[in-house]
Coordinates of C-alpha atoms in Angstrom, one line a residue:
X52 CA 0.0 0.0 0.0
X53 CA 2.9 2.6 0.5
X54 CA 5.0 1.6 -2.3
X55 CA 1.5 2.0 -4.3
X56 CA 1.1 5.6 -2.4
X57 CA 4.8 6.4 -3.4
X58 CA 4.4 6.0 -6.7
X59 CA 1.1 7.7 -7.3
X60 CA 2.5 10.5 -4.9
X61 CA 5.3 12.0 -6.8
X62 CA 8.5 9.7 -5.5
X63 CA 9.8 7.4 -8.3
X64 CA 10.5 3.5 -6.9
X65 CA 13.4 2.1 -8.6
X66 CA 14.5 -1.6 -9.5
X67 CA 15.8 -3.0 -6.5
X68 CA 14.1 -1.1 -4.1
X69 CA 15.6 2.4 -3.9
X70 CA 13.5 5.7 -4.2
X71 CA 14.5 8.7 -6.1
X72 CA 12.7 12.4 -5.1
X73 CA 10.1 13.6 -7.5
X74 CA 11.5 15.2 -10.5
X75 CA 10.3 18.3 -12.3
X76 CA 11.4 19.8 -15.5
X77 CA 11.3 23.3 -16.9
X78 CA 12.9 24.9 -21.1
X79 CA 13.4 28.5 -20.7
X80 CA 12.7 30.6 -18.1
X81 CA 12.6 34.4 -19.2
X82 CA 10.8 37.9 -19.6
X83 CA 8.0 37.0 -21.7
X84 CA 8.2 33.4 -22.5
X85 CA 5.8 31.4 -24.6
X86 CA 3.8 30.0 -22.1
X87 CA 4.3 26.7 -24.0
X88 CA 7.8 26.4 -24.0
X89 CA 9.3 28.3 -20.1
X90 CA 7.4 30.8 -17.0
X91 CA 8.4 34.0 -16.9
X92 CA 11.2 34.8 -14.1
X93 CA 8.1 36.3 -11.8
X94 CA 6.6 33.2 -12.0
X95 CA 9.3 30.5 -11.2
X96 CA 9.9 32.9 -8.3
X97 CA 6.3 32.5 -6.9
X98 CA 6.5 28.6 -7.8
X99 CA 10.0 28.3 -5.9
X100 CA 8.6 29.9 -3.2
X101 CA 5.9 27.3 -3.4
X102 CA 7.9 24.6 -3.0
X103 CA 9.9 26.2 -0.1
X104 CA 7.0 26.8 2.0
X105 CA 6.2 23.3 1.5
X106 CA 9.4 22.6 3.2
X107 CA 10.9 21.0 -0.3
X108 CA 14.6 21.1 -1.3
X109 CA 15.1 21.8 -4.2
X110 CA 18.6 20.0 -6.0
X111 CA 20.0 18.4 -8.9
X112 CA 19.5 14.6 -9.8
X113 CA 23.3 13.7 -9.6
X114 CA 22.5 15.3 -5.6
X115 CA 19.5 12.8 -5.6
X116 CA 20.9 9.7 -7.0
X117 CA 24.0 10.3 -4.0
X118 CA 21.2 10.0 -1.0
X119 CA 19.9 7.7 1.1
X120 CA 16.4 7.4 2.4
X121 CA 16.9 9.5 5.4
X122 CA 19.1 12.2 3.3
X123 CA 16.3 12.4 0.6
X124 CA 13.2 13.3 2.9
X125 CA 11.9 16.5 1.1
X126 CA 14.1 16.5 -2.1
X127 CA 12.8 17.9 -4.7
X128 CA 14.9 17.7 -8.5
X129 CA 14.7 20.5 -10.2
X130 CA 15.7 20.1 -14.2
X131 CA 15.8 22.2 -17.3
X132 CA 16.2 21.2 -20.7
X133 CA 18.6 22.7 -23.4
X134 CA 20.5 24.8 -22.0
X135 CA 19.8 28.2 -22.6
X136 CA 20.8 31.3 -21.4
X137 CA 18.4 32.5 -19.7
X138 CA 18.8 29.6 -17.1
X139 CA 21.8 31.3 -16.1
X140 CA 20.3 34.9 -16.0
X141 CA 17.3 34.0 -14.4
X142 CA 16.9 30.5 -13.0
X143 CA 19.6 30.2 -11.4
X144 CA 19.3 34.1 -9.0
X145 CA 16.0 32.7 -8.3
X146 CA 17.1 29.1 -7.0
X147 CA 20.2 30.1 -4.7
X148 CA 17.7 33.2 -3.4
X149 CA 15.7 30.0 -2.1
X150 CA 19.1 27.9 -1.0
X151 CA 17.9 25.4 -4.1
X152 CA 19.8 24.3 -6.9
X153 CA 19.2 21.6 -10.1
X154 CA 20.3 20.0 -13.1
X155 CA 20.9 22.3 -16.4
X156 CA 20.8 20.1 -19.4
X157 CA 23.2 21.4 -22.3
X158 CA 23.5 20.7 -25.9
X159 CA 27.2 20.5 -25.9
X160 CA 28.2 21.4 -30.1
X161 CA 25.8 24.4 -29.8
X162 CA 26.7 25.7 -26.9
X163 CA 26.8 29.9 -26.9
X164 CA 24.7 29.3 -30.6
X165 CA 21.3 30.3 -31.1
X166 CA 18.3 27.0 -31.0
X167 CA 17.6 25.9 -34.6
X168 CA 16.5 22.3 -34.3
X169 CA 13.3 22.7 -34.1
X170 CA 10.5 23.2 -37.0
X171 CA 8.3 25.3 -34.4
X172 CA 9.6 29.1 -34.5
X173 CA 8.5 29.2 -30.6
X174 CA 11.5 26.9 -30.1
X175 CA 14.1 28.9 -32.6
X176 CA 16.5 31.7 -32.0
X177 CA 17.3 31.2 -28.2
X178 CA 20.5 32.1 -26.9
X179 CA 22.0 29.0 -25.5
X180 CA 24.5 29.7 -22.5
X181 CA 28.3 29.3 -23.0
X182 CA 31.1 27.1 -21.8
X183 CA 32.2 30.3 -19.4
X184 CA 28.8 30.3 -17.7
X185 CA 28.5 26.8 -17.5
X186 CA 31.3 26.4 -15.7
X187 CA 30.2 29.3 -13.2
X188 CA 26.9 27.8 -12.5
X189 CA 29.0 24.5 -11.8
X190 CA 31.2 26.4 -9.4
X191 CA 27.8 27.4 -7.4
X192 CA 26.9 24.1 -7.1
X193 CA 24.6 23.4 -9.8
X194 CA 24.6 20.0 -11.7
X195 CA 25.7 21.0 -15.5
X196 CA 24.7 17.5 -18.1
X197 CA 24.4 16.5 -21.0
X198 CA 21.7 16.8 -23.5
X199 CA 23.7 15.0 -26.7
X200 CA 26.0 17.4 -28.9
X201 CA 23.0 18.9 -31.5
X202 CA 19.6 17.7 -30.3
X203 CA 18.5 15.4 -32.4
X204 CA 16.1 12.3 -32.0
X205 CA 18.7 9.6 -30.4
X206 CA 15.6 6.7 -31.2
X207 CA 16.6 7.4 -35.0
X208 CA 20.0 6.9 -35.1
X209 CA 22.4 3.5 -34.5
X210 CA 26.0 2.7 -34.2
X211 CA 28.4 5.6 -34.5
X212 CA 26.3 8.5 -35.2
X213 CA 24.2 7.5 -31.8
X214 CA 27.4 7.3 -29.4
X215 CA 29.0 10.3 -30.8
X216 CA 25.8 12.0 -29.8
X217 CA 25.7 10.3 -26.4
X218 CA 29.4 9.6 -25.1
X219 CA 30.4 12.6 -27.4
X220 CA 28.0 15.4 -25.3
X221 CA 29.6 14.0 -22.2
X222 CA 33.4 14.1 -23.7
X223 CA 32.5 17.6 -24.5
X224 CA 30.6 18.8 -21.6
X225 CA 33.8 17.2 -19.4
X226 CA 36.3 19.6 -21.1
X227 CA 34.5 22.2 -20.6
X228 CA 33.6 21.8 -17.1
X229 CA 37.0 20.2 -16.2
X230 CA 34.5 17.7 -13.9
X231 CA 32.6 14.5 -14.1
X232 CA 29.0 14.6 -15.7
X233 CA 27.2 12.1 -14.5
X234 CA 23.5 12.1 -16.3
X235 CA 22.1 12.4 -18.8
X236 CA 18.5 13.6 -20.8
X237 CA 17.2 12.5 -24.0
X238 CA 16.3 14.9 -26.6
X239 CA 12.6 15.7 -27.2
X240 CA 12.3 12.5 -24.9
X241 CA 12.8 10.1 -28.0
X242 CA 14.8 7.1 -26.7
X243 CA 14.7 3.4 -27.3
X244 CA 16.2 0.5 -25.7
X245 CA 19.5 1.0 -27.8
X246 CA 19.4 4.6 -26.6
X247 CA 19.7 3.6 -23.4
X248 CA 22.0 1.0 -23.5
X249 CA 24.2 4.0 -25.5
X250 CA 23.5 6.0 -21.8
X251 CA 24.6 3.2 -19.5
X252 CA 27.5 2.3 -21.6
X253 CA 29.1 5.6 -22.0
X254 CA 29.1 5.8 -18.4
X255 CA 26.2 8.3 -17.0
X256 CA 24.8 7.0 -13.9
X257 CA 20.7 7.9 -15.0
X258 CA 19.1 9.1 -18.0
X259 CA 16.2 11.2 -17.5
X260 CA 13.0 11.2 -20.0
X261 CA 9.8 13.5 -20.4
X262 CA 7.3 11.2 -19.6
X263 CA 5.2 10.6 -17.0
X264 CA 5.5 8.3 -14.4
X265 CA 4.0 4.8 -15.1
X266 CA 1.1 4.0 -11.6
X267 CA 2.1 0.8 -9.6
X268 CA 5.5 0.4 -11.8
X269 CA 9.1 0.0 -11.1
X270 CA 11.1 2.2 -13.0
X271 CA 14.6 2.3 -14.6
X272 CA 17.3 4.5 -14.0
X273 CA 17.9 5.0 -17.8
X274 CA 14.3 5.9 -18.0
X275 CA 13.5 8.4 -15.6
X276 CA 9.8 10.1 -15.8
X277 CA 9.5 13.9 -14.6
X278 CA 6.6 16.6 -14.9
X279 CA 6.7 18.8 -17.5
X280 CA 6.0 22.5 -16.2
X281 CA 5.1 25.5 -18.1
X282 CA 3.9 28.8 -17.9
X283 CA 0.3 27.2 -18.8
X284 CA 0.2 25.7 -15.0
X285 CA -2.0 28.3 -12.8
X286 CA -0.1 28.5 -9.3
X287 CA -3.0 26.8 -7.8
X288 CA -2.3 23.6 -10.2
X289 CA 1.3 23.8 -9.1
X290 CA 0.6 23.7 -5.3
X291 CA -2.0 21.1 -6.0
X292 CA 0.7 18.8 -8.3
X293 CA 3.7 19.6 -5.6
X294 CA 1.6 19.2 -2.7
X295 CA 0.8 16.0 -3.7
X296 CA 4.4 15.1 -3.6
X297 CA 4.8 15.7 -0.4
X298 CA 1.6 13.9 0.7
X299 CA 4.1 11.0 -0.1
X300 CA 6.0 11.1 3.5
X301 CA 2.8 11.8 5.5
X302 CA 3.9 15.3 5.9
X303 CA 1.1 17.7 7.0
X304 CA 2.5 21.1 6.2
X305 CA -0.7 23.3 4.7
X306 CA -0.9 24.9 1.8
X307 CA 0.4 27.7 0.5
X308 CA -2.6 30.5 -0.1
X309 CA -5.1 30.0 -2.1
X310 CA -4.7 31.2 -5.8
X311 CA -8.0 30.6 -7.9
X312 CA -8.0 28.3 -10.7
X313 CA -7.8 30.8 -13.5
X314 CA -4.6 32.4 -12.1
X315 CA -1.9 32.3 -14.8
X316 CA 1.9 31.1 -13.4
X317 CA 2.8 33.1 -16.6

């Protein structure tokens, strides 16, 4: 019945036992964002704020994947996609002003570039963040990872062209950070079961995905769901949707206020 409540709570039950914290993902976070593709910095401020009056922590997956049932109580991962700039400009201020930190997924052979692998113009002409300012968010204790070297969809490709996508984005990530990079996330979530096998083998510890999590299943550490969240999710659908995480250890913490249902986290 718990392990049932864990995993329809938020915390992700692994093969063999273990249990990660909840993970959450975000793209860009930025002054006017498409609500369908990142918040707006006012926003992720209210949600982190949210999540710290809940009595979450917020930190990286490598962070999670190094703790121990007593060490994880209240972890919360906190993950971003792509890279881009405004992570750096934005997210990050907003995290540390709450004592959080996360996981900033890069795509290594565009790194300082602008996004152009995507058909939809709401996902072109980004400024990605560079080598320089990944290396400074690494130095403040946020996990820097790899997202493969140009984005594409890893389930579509075999042999050489896959592993110079996956081992190649963490070759390249490690000379620029001068550090270990330990996970990993799939572009547009695409993956297959050569994809991962391509993770494990070129030596990340967890891959992370974009799907949901899978009620009443085990789950795989080269297949790791998370919650999408956007500037489409009204604050009182965040509380709800975080709040339920923490239903998970029977904590009894209330609310944060009441926002209506129409309220915009945009």
């Amino acid at each position: 019945m718990l392990d049932a409540l864990k995993r329809r709570s938020g915390m992700i039950a692994l093969e063999g036992g273990k249990n990660l914290p909840p993970i959450i993902y975000y793209h860009r976070v930025a002054p006017g964002a498409d609500p369908d593709t990142g918040v707006t910095p006012p926003a992720f401020d209210r949600q982190m704020g949210i999540l710290k009056s809940l009595g979450f922590r917020g930190v990286s997956l490598r962070e999670a994947l190094k703790s121990d049932a007593s060490s994880s109580a209240g972890m919360i991962c906190i993950t971003f996609d792509d890279g881009y700039q405004d992570n750096y400009a934005f997210a990050a201020p907003v995290l540390e002003k709450y004592g959080f930190r996360g996981t900033i997924y890069c795509v290594t052979g565009k790194m300082g570039e602008k996004t152009a692998w995507a058909d939809d113009p709401r996902w072109v002409g980004h400024r990605l963040m560079t080598g320089s300012e990944a290396r400074e968010l690494a130095a403040r204790g946020f996990e820097i990872a790899a997202h493969s070297r140009t984005h594409p969809d890893l389930s579509s490709l075999t042999g050489e062209e896959l592993w110079t996508e996956v081992r190649g984005s963490r070759e390249e990530l490690e000379e620029v950070l001068g550090e270990t990079v330990e996970t990993f996330c799939y572009p547009y979530g695409f993956y297959n079961d050569e994809t991962r096998e391509a993770a494990s083998r070129a030596g990340y510890r967890a891959a992370r995905s974009t799907r949901r999590m899978r009620p009443g299943k085990t789950e795989n550490l080269f297949d790791l769901p998370a919650r999408s969240i956007s500037g489409e999710m009204s604050l009182a659908r965040f509380a709800v949707t975080v709040s339920g995480f923490r239903l998970l250890e029977g904590w009894r913490s209330p609310l944060p206020p009441v926002f209506s249902d129409g309220e915009s986290s945009s």
